[in-house]
PDB file of C-alpha atoms and ligand atoms in Angstrom:
ATOM      1  CA  MET A   1      -4.414   7.489 -26.879  1.00  0.00           C
ATOM      2  CA  ASP A   2      -6.139   4.172 -26.423  1.00  0.00           C
ATOM      3  CA  PRO A   3      -4.926   1.804 -23.702  1.00  0.00           C
ATOM      4  CA  ASP A   4      -1.876   0.126 -25.176  1.00  0.00           C
ATOM      5  CA  TYR A   5      -1.364  -2.848 -22.941  1.00  0.00           C
ATOM      6  CA  LEU A   6      -3.281  -5.798 -21.544  1.00  0.00           C
ATOM      7  CA  PRO A   7      -5.892  -5.216 -18.855  1.00  0.00           C
ATOM      8  CA  PHE A   8      -5.201  -6.634 -15.401  1.00  0.00           C
ATOM      9  CA  HIS A   9      -6.284 -10.195 -14.644  1.00  0.00           C
ATOM     10  CA  PRO A  10     -10.058 -10.144 -14.119  1.00  0.00           C
ATOM     11  CA  ASP A  11     -10.231 -13.070 -11.721  1.00  0.00           C
ATOM     12  CA  PRO A  12      -6.943 -13.961  -9.991  1.00  0.00           C
ATOM     13  CA  THR A  13      -6.809 -17.333  -8.260  1.00  0.00           C
ATOM     14  CA  LYS A  14      -6.740 -17.567  -4.493  1.00  0.00           C
ATOM     15  CA  PRO A  15      -3.075 -18.235  -3.653  1.00  0.00           C
ATOM     16  CA  GLU A  16      -2.163 -21.435  -1.844  1.00  0.00           C
ATOM     17  CA  TYR A  17       0.378 -19.462   0.154  1.00  0.00           C
ATOM     18  CA  ARG A  18      -1.111 -17.402   2.967  1.00  0.00           C
ATOM     19  CA  PRO A  19       0.898 -14.236   3.654  1.00  0.00           C
ATOM     20  CA  PRO A  20       1.668 -13.658   7.349  1.00  0.00           C
ATOM     21  CA  PRO A  21      -0.770 -11.450   9.286  1.00  0.00           C
ATOM     22  CA  GLY A  22      -0.098  -7.800   8.517  1.00  0.00           C
ATOM     23  CA  ALA A  23       1.520  -8.518   5.134  1.00  0.00           C
ATOM     24  CA  VAL A  24       2.260  -5.536   2.874  1.00  0.00           C
ATOM     25  CA  ASP A  25       2.040  -5.441  -0.919  1.00  0.00           C
ATOM     26  CA  ALA A  26       4.882  -2.923  -1.218  1.00  0.00           C
ATOM     27  CA  HIS A  27       4.692  -2.173  -4.938  1.00  0.00           C
ATOM     28  CA  CYS A  28       1.397  -1.512  -6.664  1.00  0.00           C
ATOM     29  CA  HIS A  29      -0.280   1.337  -8.494  1.00  0.00           C
ATOM     30  CA  VAL A  30      -3.623   3.061  -8.964  1.00  0.00           C
ATOM     31  CA  PHE A  31      -4.475   4.420 -12.410  1.00  0.00           C
ATOM     32  CA  GLY A  32      -7.284   6.874 -12.893  1.00  0.00           C
ATOM     33  CA  PRO A  33     -10.111   6.431 -13.402  1.00  0.00           C
ATOM     34  CA  ALA A  34      -9.232   8.818 -16.215  1.00  0.00           C
ATOM     35  CA  ALA A  35     -12.567  10.625 -16.019  1.00  0.00           C
ATOM     36  CA  ARG A  36     -11.671  11.753 -12.495  1.00  0.00           C
ATOM     37  CA  PHE A  37      -7.865  11.639 -12.533  1.00  0.00           C
ATOM     38  CA  PRO A  38      -6.684  12.281 -16.108  1.00  0.00           C
ATOM     39  CA  TYR A  39      -3.381  10.829 -17.277  1.00  0.00           C
ATOM     40  CA  ALA A  40      -0.410  13.154 -17.742  1.00  0.00           C
ATOM     41  CA  PRO A  41      -0.089  14.784 -21.160  1.00  0.00           C
ATOM     42  CA  GLU A  42       3.625  13.869 -21.260  1.00  0.00           C
ATOM     43  CA  ARG A  43       3.012  10.148 -20.571  1.00  0.00           C
ATOM     44  CA  LYS A  44       4.628   7.474 -22.726  1.00  0.00           C
ATOM     45  CA  TYR A  45       1.749   5.018 -22.405  1.00  0.00           C
ATOM     46  CA  THR A  46      -1.892   5.039 -21.481  1.00  0.00           C
ATOM     47  CA  PRO A  47      -2.845   2.359 -18.987  1.00  0.00           C
ATOM     48  CA  CYS A  48      -6.214   0.786 -18.382  1.00  0.00           C
ATOM     49  CA  ASP A  49      -8.004   2.385 -15.475  1.00  0.00           C
ATOM     50  CA  ALA A  50      -7.092   0.584 -12.263  1.00  0.00           C
ATOM     51  CA  PRO A  51      -9.047   2.306  -9.515  1.00  0.00           C
ATOM     52  CA  ARG A  52      -8.427   2.078  -5.799  1.00  0.00           C
ATOM     53  CA  GLU A  53     -11.511  -0.073  -5.185  1.00  0.00           C
ATOM     54  CA  SER A  54     -10.052  -2.789  -7.404  1.00  0.00           C
ATOM     55  CA  LEU A  55      -6.695  -2.566  -5.652  1.00  0.00           C
ATOM     56  CA  PHE A  56      -8.247  -2.889  -2.215  1.00  0.00           C
ATOM     57  CA  ALA A  57     -10.395  -5.833  -3.334  1.00  0.00           C
ATOM     58  CA  LEU A  58      -7.253  -7.551  -4.635  1.00  0.00           C
ATOM     59  CA  ARG A  59      -5.454  -6.835  -1.347  1.00  0.00           C
ATOM     60  CA  ASP A  60      -8.207  -8.621   0.564  1.00  0.00           C
ATOM     61  CA  HIS A  61      -8.499 -11.463  -1.940  1.00  0.00           C
ATOM     62  CA  LEU A  62      -4.768 -12.231  -1.816  1.00  0.00           C
ATOM     63  CA  GLY A  63      -4.638 -12.083   1.989  1.00  0.00           C
ATOM     64  CA  PHE A  64      -2.690  -8.852   2.414  1.00  0.00           C
ATOM     65  CA  SER A  65      -3.303  -6.152   5.025  1.00  0.00           C
ATOM     66  CA  ARG A  66      -1.631  -3.132   3.488  1.00  0.00           C
ATOM     67  CA  ASN A  67      -0.407  -1.528   0.270  1.00  0.00           C
ATOM     68  CA  VAL A  68       2.433   0.752  -0.698  1.00  0.00           C
ATOM     69  CA  ILE A  69       1.116   2.584  -3.746  1.00  0.00           C
ATOM     70  CA  VAL A  70       3.778   3.872  -6.103  1.00  0.00           C
ATOM     71  CA  GLN A  71       3.241   6.806  -8.450  1.00  0.00           C
ATOM     72  CA  ALA A  72       3.692   5.619 -12.030  1.00  0.00           C
ATOM     73  CA  THR A  73       4.866   7.745 -14.928  1.00  0.00           C
ATOM     74  CA  CYS A  74       1.495   7.809 -16.692  1.00  0.00           C
ATOM     75  CA  HIS A  75       0.282  10.179 -13.956  1.00  0.00           C
ATOM     76  CA  GLY A  76       3.414  12.328 -14.149  1.00  0.00           C
ATOM     77  CA  ARG A  77       3.822  14.564 -11.096  1.00  0.00           C
ATOM     78  CA  ASP A  78       0.110  14.782 -10.469  1.00  0.00           C
ATOM     79  CA  ASN A  79      -0.275  12.695  -7.341  1.00  0.00           C
ATOM     80  CA  ALA A  80      -4.056  13.242  -7.023  1.00  0.00           C
ATOM     81  CA  ALA A  81      -5.112   9.635  -7.723  1.00  0.00           C
ATOM     82  CA  LEU A  82      -2.439   8.392  -5.328  1.00  0.00           C
ATOM     83  CA  VAL A  83      -3.503  10.783  -2.563  1.00  0.00           C
ATOM     84  CA  ASP A  84      -7.151   9.886  -3.078  1.00  0.00           C
ATOM     85  CA  ALA A  85      -6.323   6.188  -2.691  1.00  0.00           C
ATOM     86  CA  LEU A  86      -4.167   6.811   0.390  1.00  0.00           C
ATOM     87  CA  GLN A  87      -6.865   8.855   2.059  1.00  0.00           C
ATOM     88  CA  SER A  88      -9.494   6.288   1.320  1.00  0.00           C
ATOM     89  CA  ALA A  89      -7.299   3.449   2.672  1.00  0.00           C
ATOM     90  CA  GLY A  90      -6.855   5.100   6.081  1.00  0.00           C
ATOM     91  CA  ASP A  91      -3.830   3.563   7.793  1.00  0.00           C
ATOM     92  CA  ARG A  92      -3.753   0.611   5.400  1.00  0.00           C
ATOM     93  CA  ALA A  93      -1.710   2.305   2.675  1.00  0.00           C
ATOM     94  CA  ARG A  94       1.398   4.407   2.286  1.00  0.00           C
ATOM     95  CA  GLY A  95       2.628   6.051  -0.886  1.00  0.00           C
ATOM     96  CA  VAL A  96       5.606   6.903  -3.035  1.00  0.00           C
ATOM     97  CA  ALA A  97       5.034  10.107  -5.014  1.00  0.00           C
ATOM     98  CA  ALA A  98       6.647  11.971  -7.895  1.00  0.00           C
ATOM     99  CA  VAL A  99       7.579  15.602  -7.266  1.00  0.00           C
ATOM    100  CA  GLY A 100       9.684  18.312  -8.887  1.00  0.00           C
ATOM    101  CA  PRO A 101      12.574  20.205  -7.283  1.00  0.00           C
ATOM    102  CA  ASP A 102      10.432  23.246  -6.604  1.00  0.00           C
ATOM    103  CA  VAL A 103       7.618  21.427  -4.847  1.00  0.00           C
ATOM    104  CA  GLY A 104       6.191  23.651  -2.131  1.00  0.00           C
ATOM    105  CA  GLN A 105       6.669  22.813   1.519  1.00  0.00           C
ATOM    106  CA  THR A 106       2.895  22.910   2.016  1.00  0.00           C
ATOM    107  CA  GLU A 107       2.464  20.328  -0.734  1.00  0.00           C
ATOM    108  CA  LEU A 108       5.142  18.084   0.765  1.00  0.00           C
ATOM    109  CA  GLU A 109       3.429  18.283   4.127  1.00  0.00           C
ATOM    110  CA  ALA A 110       0.045  17.488   2.583  1.00  0.00           C
ATOM    111  CA  LEU A 111       1.570  14.458   0.844  1.00  0.00           C
ATOM    112  CA  HIS A 112       3.122  13.371   4.133  1.00  0.00           C
ATOM    113  CA  ALA A 113      -0.212  13.679   5.922  1.00  0.00           C
ATOM    114  CA  ALA A 114      -1.797  11.539   3.206  1.00  0.00           C
ATOM    115  CA  GLY A 115       0.819   8.833   3.866  1.00  0.00           C
ATOM    116  CA  VAL A 116       3.572   9.504   1.331  1.00  0.00           C
ATOM    117  CA  ARG A 117       6.967   8.394   2.621  1.00  0.00           C
ATOM    118  CA  GLY A 118       9.107   8.437  -0.506  1.00  0.00           C
ATOM    119  CA  VAL A 119       9.623   9.735  -4.033  1.00  0.00           C
ATOM    120  CA  ARG A 120      10.432   7.764  -7.153  1.00  0.00           C
ATOM    121  CA  PHE A 121      13.239   8.599  -9.563  1.00  0.00           C
ATOM    122  CA  ASN A 122      12.620   6.900 -12.888  1.00  0.00           C
ATOM    123  CA  PHE A 123      15.530   6.282 -15.255  1.00  0.00           C
ATOM    124  CA  VAL A 124      13.784   3.859 -17.622  1.00  0.00           C
ATOM    125  CA  LYS A 125      14.109   5.453 -21.036  1.00  0.00           C
ATOM    126  CA  ARG A 126      10.933   3.999 -22.502  1.00  0.00           C
ATOM    127  CA  LEU A 127       8.944   5.531 -19.611  1.00  0.00           C
ATOM    128  CA  VAL A 128      10.317   9.059 -19.179  1.00  0.00           C
ATOM    129  CA  ASP A 129      12.413  11.785 -20.728  1.00  0.00           C
ATOM    130  CA  ALA A 130      15.696  12.035 -18.854  1.00  0.00           C
ATOM    131  CA  THR A 131      15.825  14.238 -15.761  1.00  0.00           C
ATOM    132  CA  PRO A 132      19.157  15.997 -15.114  1.00  0.00           C
ATOM    133  CA  ARG A 133      20.917  14.535 -12.093  1.00  0.00           C
ATOM    134  CA  GLU A 134      21.238  17.918 -10.397  1.00  0.00           C
ATOM    135  CA  VAL A 135      17.436  18.133 -10.490  1.00  0.00           C
ATOM    136  CA  PHE A 136      17.188  14.744  -8.799  1.00  0.00           C
ATOM    137  CA  LEU A 137      19.689  15.914  -6.183  1.00  0.00           C
ATOM    138  CA  ARG A 138      17.633  19.011  -5.425  1.00  0.00           C
ATOM    139  CA  ILE A 139      14.540  16.864  -4.979  1.00  0.00           C
ATOM    140  CA  ALA A 140      16.535  14.470  -2.812  1.00  0.00           C
ATOM    141  CA  ASP A 141      17.544  17.266  -0.463  1.00  0.00           C
ATOM    142  CA  ARG A 142      13.956  18.446  -0.146  1.00  0.00           C
ATOM    143  CA  ILE A 143      12.526  15.055   0.670  1.00  0.00           C
ATOM    144  CA  ALA A 144      15.406  13.962   2.910  1.00  0.00           C
ATOM    145  CA  ALA A 145      14.313  16.768   5.217  1.00  0.00           C
ATOM    146  CA  MET A 146      10.883  15.084   5.392  1.00  0.00           C
ATOM    147  CA  GLY A 147      12.456  11.797   6.544  1.00  0.00           C
ATOM    148  CA  TRP A 148      11.401  10.152   3.255  1.00  0.00           C
ATOM    149  CA  HIS A 149      13.390   7.800   1.054  1.00  0.00           C
ATOM    150  CA  ILE A 150      13.999   7.435  -2.684  1.00  0.00           C
ATOM    151  CA  VAL A 151      12.763   4.610  -4.901  1.00  0.00           C
ATOM    152  CA  VAL A 152      14.748   4.192  -8.124  1.00  0.00           C
ATOM    153  CA  TYR A 153      13.758   2.367 -11.272  1.00  0.00           C
ATOM    154  CA  PHE A 154      16.316   1.605 -13.976  1.00  0.00           C
ATOM    155  CA  GLU A 155      17.357  -1.090 -16.425  1.00  0.00           C
ATOM    156  CA  ALA A 156      20.295  -3.361 -15.556  1.00  0.00           C
ATOM    157  CA  SER A 157      22.282  -2.010 -18.476  1.00  0.00           C
ATOM    158  CA  ASP A 158      22.273   1.462 -16.847  1.00  0.00           C
ATOM    159  CA  LEU A 159      23.481   0.380 -13.418  1.00  0.00           C
ATOM    160  CA  ALA A 160      27.226   0.802 -13.980  1.00  0.00           C
ATOM    161  CA  ASP A 161      26.680   4.362 -15.140  1.00  0.00           C
ATOM    162  CA  LEU A 162      24.270   5.148 -12.299  1.00  0.00           C
ATOM    163  CA  VAL A 163      26.171   3.710  -9.342  1.00  0.00           C
ATOM    164  CA  PRO A 164      28.320   6.798  -8.585  1.00  0.00           C
ATOM    165  CA  PHE A 165      25.205   8.982  -8.652  1.00  0.00           C
ATOM    166  CA  LEU A 166      23.100   6.594  -6.581  1.00  0.00           C
ATOM    167  CA  ARG A 167      25.809   6.514  -3.948  1.00  0.00           C
ATOM    168  CA  THR A 168      25.482  10.271  -3.471  1.00  0.00           C
ATOM    169  CA  LEU A 169      21.780  10.125  -2.582  1.00  0.00           C
ATOM    170  CA  PRO A 170      21.227  11.208   1.015  1.00  0.00           C
ATOM    171  CA  THR A 171      18.436   8.790   1.990  1.00  0.00           C
ATOM    172  CA  ILE A 172      17.596   5.101   1.941  1.00  0.00           C
ATOM    173  CA  VAL A 173      17.455   4.047  -1.710  1.00  0.00           C
ATOM    174  CA  VAL A 174      15.035   1.293  -2.743  1.00  0.00           C
ATOM    175  CA  VAL A 175      15.770  -0.307  -6.113  1.00  0.00           C
ATOM    176  CA  ASP A 176      12.723  -1.518  -8.011  1.00  0.00           C
ATOM    177  CA  HIS A 177      12.513  -5.057  -9.334  1.00  0.00           C
ATOM    178  CA  MET A 178      16.030  -6.204  -8.361  1.00  0.00           C
ATOM    179  CA  GLY A 179      17.528  -3.693 -10.784  1.00  0.00           C
ATOM    180  CA  ARG A 180      15.839  -5.550 -13.664  1.00  0.00           C
ATOM    181  CA  PRO A 181      18.491  -8.226 -14.265  1.00  0.00           C
ATOM    182  CA  ASP A 182      18.773  -9.992 -17.583  1.00  0.00           C
ATOM    183  CA  VAL A 183      17.888 -13.433 -16.234  1.00  0.00           C
ATOM    184  CA  ALA A 184      19.362 -15.162 -19.286  1.00  0.00           C
ATOM    185  CA  LYS A 185      22.808 -14.196 -17.977  1.00  0.00           C
ATOM    186  CA  GLY A 186      22.422 -15.962 -14.609  1.00  0.00           C
ATOM    187  CA  VAL A 187      23.131 -14.754 -11.080  1.00  0.00           C
ATOM    188  CA  ASP A 188      26.901 -15.144 -11.401  1.00  0.00           C
ATOM    189  CA  HIS A 189      27.145 -12.725 -14.295  1.00  0.00           C
ATOM    190  CA  PRO A 190      29.128  -9.547 -13.485  1.00  0.00           C
ATOM    191  CA  ASP A 191      26.033  -7.417 -14.116  1.00  0.00           C
ATOM    192  CA  PHE A 192      23.975  -8.975 -11.331  1.00  0.00           C
ATOM    193  CA  GLN A 193      27.034  -9.295  -9.121  1.00  0.00           C
ATOM    194  CA  ARG A 194      27.567  -5.536  -9.487  1.00  0.00           C
ATOM    195  CA  PHE A 195      24.067  -5.043  -8.128  1.00  0.00           C
ATOM    196  CA  VAL A 196      24.674  -7.459  -5.247  1.00  0.00           C
ATOM    197  CA  ARG A 197      27.883  -5.620  -4.435  1.00  0.00           C
ATOM    198  CA  LEU A 198      26.049  -2.289  -4.324  1.00  0.00           C
ATOM    199  CA  LEU A 199      23.800  -3.651  -1.583  1.00  0.00           C
ATOM    200  CA  ALA A 200      26.664  -5.423   0.173  1.00  0.00           C
ATOM    201  CA  ASP A 201      28.768  -2.255   0.279  1.00  0.00           C
ATOM    202  CA  HIS A 202      26.002   0.168   1.300  1.00  0.00           C
ATOM    203  CA  ASP A 203      23.480  -0.785   3.907  1.00  0.00           C
ATOM    204  CA  HIS A 204      21.132   2.056   2.998  1.00  0.00           C
ATOM    205  CA  PHE A 205      20.327   0.307  -0.300  1.00  0.00           C
ATOM    206  CA  TRP A 206      17.214  -1.872  -0.329  1.00  0.00           C
ATOM    207  CA  THR A 207      15.490  -3.702  -3.171  1.00  0.00           C
ATOM    208  CA  LYS A 208      12.131  -5.115  -4.190  1.00  0.00           C
ATOM    209  CA  VAL A 209      12.259  -8.793  -5.103  1.00  0.00           C
ATOM    210  CA  SER A 210       9.313  -8.197  -7.377  1.00  0.00           C
ATOM    211  CA  CYS A 211       8.202  -8.534 -10.972  1.00  0.00           C
ATOM    212  CA  PRO A 212       9.096 -12.083 -11.983  1.00  0.00           C
ATOM    213  CA  GLU A 213       6.503 -11.600 -14.719  1.00  0.00           C
ATOM    214  CA  ARG A 214       8.540  -8.766 -16.278  1.00  0.00           C
ATOM    215  CA  LEU A 215      11.909 -10.452 -15.938  1.00  0.00           C
ATOM    216  CA  SER A 216      11.077 -14.029 -16.829  1.00  0.00           C
ATOM    217  CA  LEU A 217      11.868 -15.441 -20.244  1.00  0.00           C
ATOM    218  CA  THR A 218       9.940 -18.626 -19.551  1.00  0.00           C
ATOM    219  CA  GLY A 219       6.749 -17.167 -18.021  1.00  0.00           C
ATOM    220  CA  PRO A 220       4.770 -18.713 -15.150  1.00  0.00           C
ATOM    221  CA  ASN A 221       5.877 -20.225 -12.786  1.00  0.00           C
ATOM    222  CA  TYR A 222       8.837 -17.909 -13.253  1.00  0.00           C
ATOM    223  CA  ASP A 223      11.498 -20.505 -12.398  1.00  0.00           C
ATOM    224  CA  ASP A 224      14.223 -18.558 -14.191  1.00  0.00           C
ATOM    225  CA  VAL A 225      13.766 -15.515 -11.900  1.00  0.00           C
ATOM    226  CA  LEU A 226      13.839 -17.405  -8.599  1.00  0.00           C
ATOM    227  CA  PRO A 227      17.652 -17.608  -8.174  1.00  0.00           C
ATOM    228  CA  PHE A 228      17.925 -13.824  -8.379  1.00  0.00           C
ATOM    229  CA  ALA A 229      15.249 -13.166  -5.784  1.00  0.00           C
ATOM    230  CA  LYS A 230      16.476 -15.982  -3.512  1.00  0.00           C
ATOM    231  CA  THR A 231      20.007 -14.595  -3.563  1.00  0.00           C
ATOM    232  CA  LEU A 232      18.806 -11.156  -2.466  1.00  0.00           C
ATOM    233  CA  VAL A 233      16.457 -12.463   0.238  1.00  0.00           C
ATOM    234  CA  GLN A 234      19.246 -14.629   1.642  1.00  0.00           C
ATOM    235  CA  ARG A 235      21.970 -11.980   1.534  1.00  0.00           C
ATOM    236  CA  PHE A 236      19.898  -8.965   2.609  1.00  0.00           C
ATOM    237  CA  PRO A 237      16.962 -10.328   4.609  1.00  0.00           C
ATOM    238  CA  ASP A 238      16.256  -7.032   6.350  1.00  0.00           C
ATOM    239  CA  ARG A 239      16.410  -4.857   3.198  1.00  0.00           C
ATOM    240  CA  VAL A 240      14.043  -6.588   0.806  1.00  0.00           C
ATOM    241  CA  LEU A 241      10.418  -5.786  -0.027  1.00  0.00           C
ATOM    242  CA  TRP A 242       7.846  -7.641  -2.090  1.00  0.00           C
ATOM    243  CA  GLY A 243       5.002  -6.345  -4.232  1.00  0.00           C
ATOM    244  CA  THR A 244       2.523  -7.519  -6.830  1.00  0.00           C
ATOM    245  CA  ASP A 245       3.143  -4.616  -9.252  1.00  0.00           C
ATOM    246  CA  TRP A 246      -0.612  -4.672  -9.896  1.00  0.00           C
ATOM    247  CA  PRO A 247      -2.030  -3.672 -12.395  1.00  0.00           C
ATOM    248  CA  HIS A 248       1.174  -4.569 -14.277  1.00  0.00           C
ATOM    249  CA  PRO A 249       1.521  -1.609 -16.643  1.00  0.00           C
ATOM    250  CA  ASN A 250       2.997  -2.260 -20.066  1.00  0.00           C
ATOM    251  CA  MET A 251       2.796  -6.041 -19.806  1.00  0.00           C
ATOM    252  CA  LYS A 252       2.268  -7.185 -23.351  1.00  0.00           C
ATOM    253  CA  SER A 253       3.416 -10.819 -23.441  1.00  0.00           C
ATOM    254  CA  HIS A 254       1.083 -12.151 -20.750  1.00  0.00           C
ATOM    255  CA  MET A 255      -0.951 -10.730 -17.914  1.00  0.00           C
ATOM    256  CA  PRO A 256       0.028 -12.421 -14.662  1.00  0.00           C
ATOM    257  CA  ASP A 257      -2.450 -14.052 -12.344  1.00  0.00           C
ATOM    258  CA  ASP A 258      -1.773 -12.229  -9.069  1.00  0.00           C
ATOM    259  CA  GLY A 259      -2.554 -15.377  -7.074  1.00  0.00           C
ATOM    260  CA  VAL A 260       0.245 -17.185  -8.937  1.00  0.00           C
ATOM    261  CA  LEU A 261       2.600 -14.292  -8.137  1.00  0.00           C
ATOM    262  CA  VAL A 262       1.831 -14.633  -4.415  1.00  0.00           C
ATOM    263  CA  ASP A 263       2.661 -18.323  -4.626  1.00  0.00           C
ATOM    264  CA  VAL A 264       6.167 -17.336  -5.720  1.00  0.00           C
ATOM    265  CA  ILE A 265       6.840 -15.863  -2.243  1.00  0.00           C
ATOM    266  CA  PRO A 266       7.617 -19.098  -0.340  1.00  0.00           C
ATOM    267  CA  ARG A 267       9.813 -20.207  -3.230  1.00  0.00           C
ATOM    268  CA  ILE A 268      12.061 -17.143  -2.881  1.00  0.00           C
ATOM    269  CA  ALA A 269      11.785 -16.876   0.919  1.00  0.00           C
ATOM    270  CA  PRO A 270      11.446 -20.465   2.140  1.00  0.00           C
ATOM    271  CA  GLU A 271      11.881 -19.805   5.887  1.00  0.00           C
ATOM    272  CA  ILE A 272       9.101 -18.377   8.048  1.00  0.00           C
ATOM    273  CA  ALA A 273      11.522 -15.782   9.466  1.00  0.00           C
ATOM    274  CA  SER A 274      12.503 -14.497   6.025  1.00  0.00           C
ATOM    275  CA  GLN A 275       8.846 -14.323   4.974  1.00  0.00           C
ATOM    276  CA  GLN A 276       8.020 -12.327   8.091  1.00  0.00           C
ATOM    277  CA  ALA A 277      10.850  -9.872   7.352  1.00  0.00           C
ATOM    278  CA  LEU A 278      10.024  -9.579   3.654  1.00  0.00           C
ATOM    279  CA  MET A 279       6.271  -9.241   3.947  1.00  0.00           C
ATOM    280  CA  VAL A 280       5.773  -7.478   7.292  1.00  0.00           C
ATOM    281  CA  ASP A 281       8.761  -6.254   9.304  1.00  0.00           C
ATOM    282  CA  ASN A 282      10.740  -4.552   6.518  1.00  0.00           C
ATOM    283  CA  PRO A 283       7.866  -2.629   4.905  1.00  0.00           C
ATOM    284  CA  MET A 284       6.469  -1.681   8.312  1.00  0.00           C
ATOM    285  CA  ARG A 285       9.844  -0.273   9.349  1.00  0.00           C
ATOM    286  CA  LEU A 286      10.217   1.725   6.143  1.00  0.00           C
ATOM    287  CA  TYR A 287       6.647   2.971   5.678  1.00  0.00           C
ATOM    288  CA  TRP A 288       4.748   2.763   8.961  1.00  0.00           C
ATOM    289  CA  ALA A 289       7.394   3.937  11.455  1.00  0.00           C
ATOM    290  CA  SER A 290       5.363   7.112  11.923  1.00  0.00           C
ATOM    291  CA  SER A 291       1.633   7.652  11.863  1.00  0.00           C
ATOM    292  CA  LYS A 292       0.127   9.775   9.099  1.00  0.00           C
ATOM    293  CA  SER A 293      -0.102  12.858  11.276  1.00  0.00           C
ATOM    294  CA  GLU A 294       3.499  12.755  12.559  1.00  0.00           C
TER     295      GLU A 294
HETATM  296  C1  0GY B   1       6.331  -0.806 -12.737  1.00  0.00           C
HETATM  297  C2  0GY B   1       6.555  -0.815 -14.124  1.00  0.00           C
HETATM  298  C3  0GY B   1       6.487  -0.041 -15.191  1.00  0.00           C
HETATM  299  C4  0GY B   1       5.935   1.248 -15.292  1.00  0.00           C
HETATM  300  C5  0GY B   1       6.081   2.184 -14.375  1.00  0.00           C
HETATM  301  O1  0GY B   1       6.123   4.364 -13.670  1.00  0.00           O
HETATM  302  C6  0GY B   1       5.726   3.597 -14.535  1.00  0.00           C
HETATM  303  O2  0GY B   1       5.085   3.960 -15.501  1.00  0.00           O
HETATM  304  O3  0GY B   1       6.617   1.880 -13.223  1.00  0.00           O
HETATM  305  C7  0GY B   1       7.107  -0.621 -16.379  1.00  0.00           C
HETATM  306  O4  0GY B   1       6.630  -0.361 -17.497  1.00  0.00           O
HETATM  307  O5  0GY B   1       8.112  -1.356 -16.241  1.00  0.00           O
HETATM  308  O6  0GY B   1       7.254  -0.667 -11.965  1.00  0.00           O
HETATM  309  O7  0GY B   1       5.232  -1.000 -12.280  1.00  0.00           O
END
């Protein structure tokens, strides 16, 4: 399979907004390089290689201190590229892995030592074949015992069906990309309000106010996505995370300039206190509460 989406931006601008000291890019990926870390045979897309060196250079260029690297479906349950990046980053990265229900305890402990603090459950139909919910629950029990949390990725249209299941998960649950709202419907639409209610009713639900580039119908500067992110930052200031989503897998319409994405931050979190929570305090609490060896 040839790469089937746009390559990441070769030369992102320097953002005007300076993230606070210690800022965390809490959603990004490493892909390959395929020669060293081959993509999973069962993958639904083949990304462009996006090696750790490029991620760390972007981190420094954008003014961030740390990364949370999330296992993407194109690497399946082979977390080798993720672990390699975590080890090379020292204390400056944590990870979210993909594991099966029968993952060995030794493997879980090795992932923990590398800096993994969560697993991702992917429900997006274009990205994965469906996993039975009892399998997810078995994984959840395994990783809850490690003190990890669960990151979930789904489309807004699947939320109503998923809510009863999500409520049964035994750990903190972080929802990727605001639950992928249909921004054409507006924040007052019952679909987005259902998502807001999920967070309002359950304080172990968090979300990433990320991916304006995926959700926007208008493109940069992503004005149509701002009300969604602002609502969540305002209502749940201590349960929101922000990430670039570099290298933006499967983006076909446009490839975002990561500097422009960083300049969205003060528009969704206008106060210094909310920026500090979003960029530093929340991700540090979730991912850096323990050192790698604990
Ligand atoms: C993302 C987005 C996508 C892909 C994956 O696991 C993945 O393959 O997450 C996507 O296509 O929406 O969250 O970075």
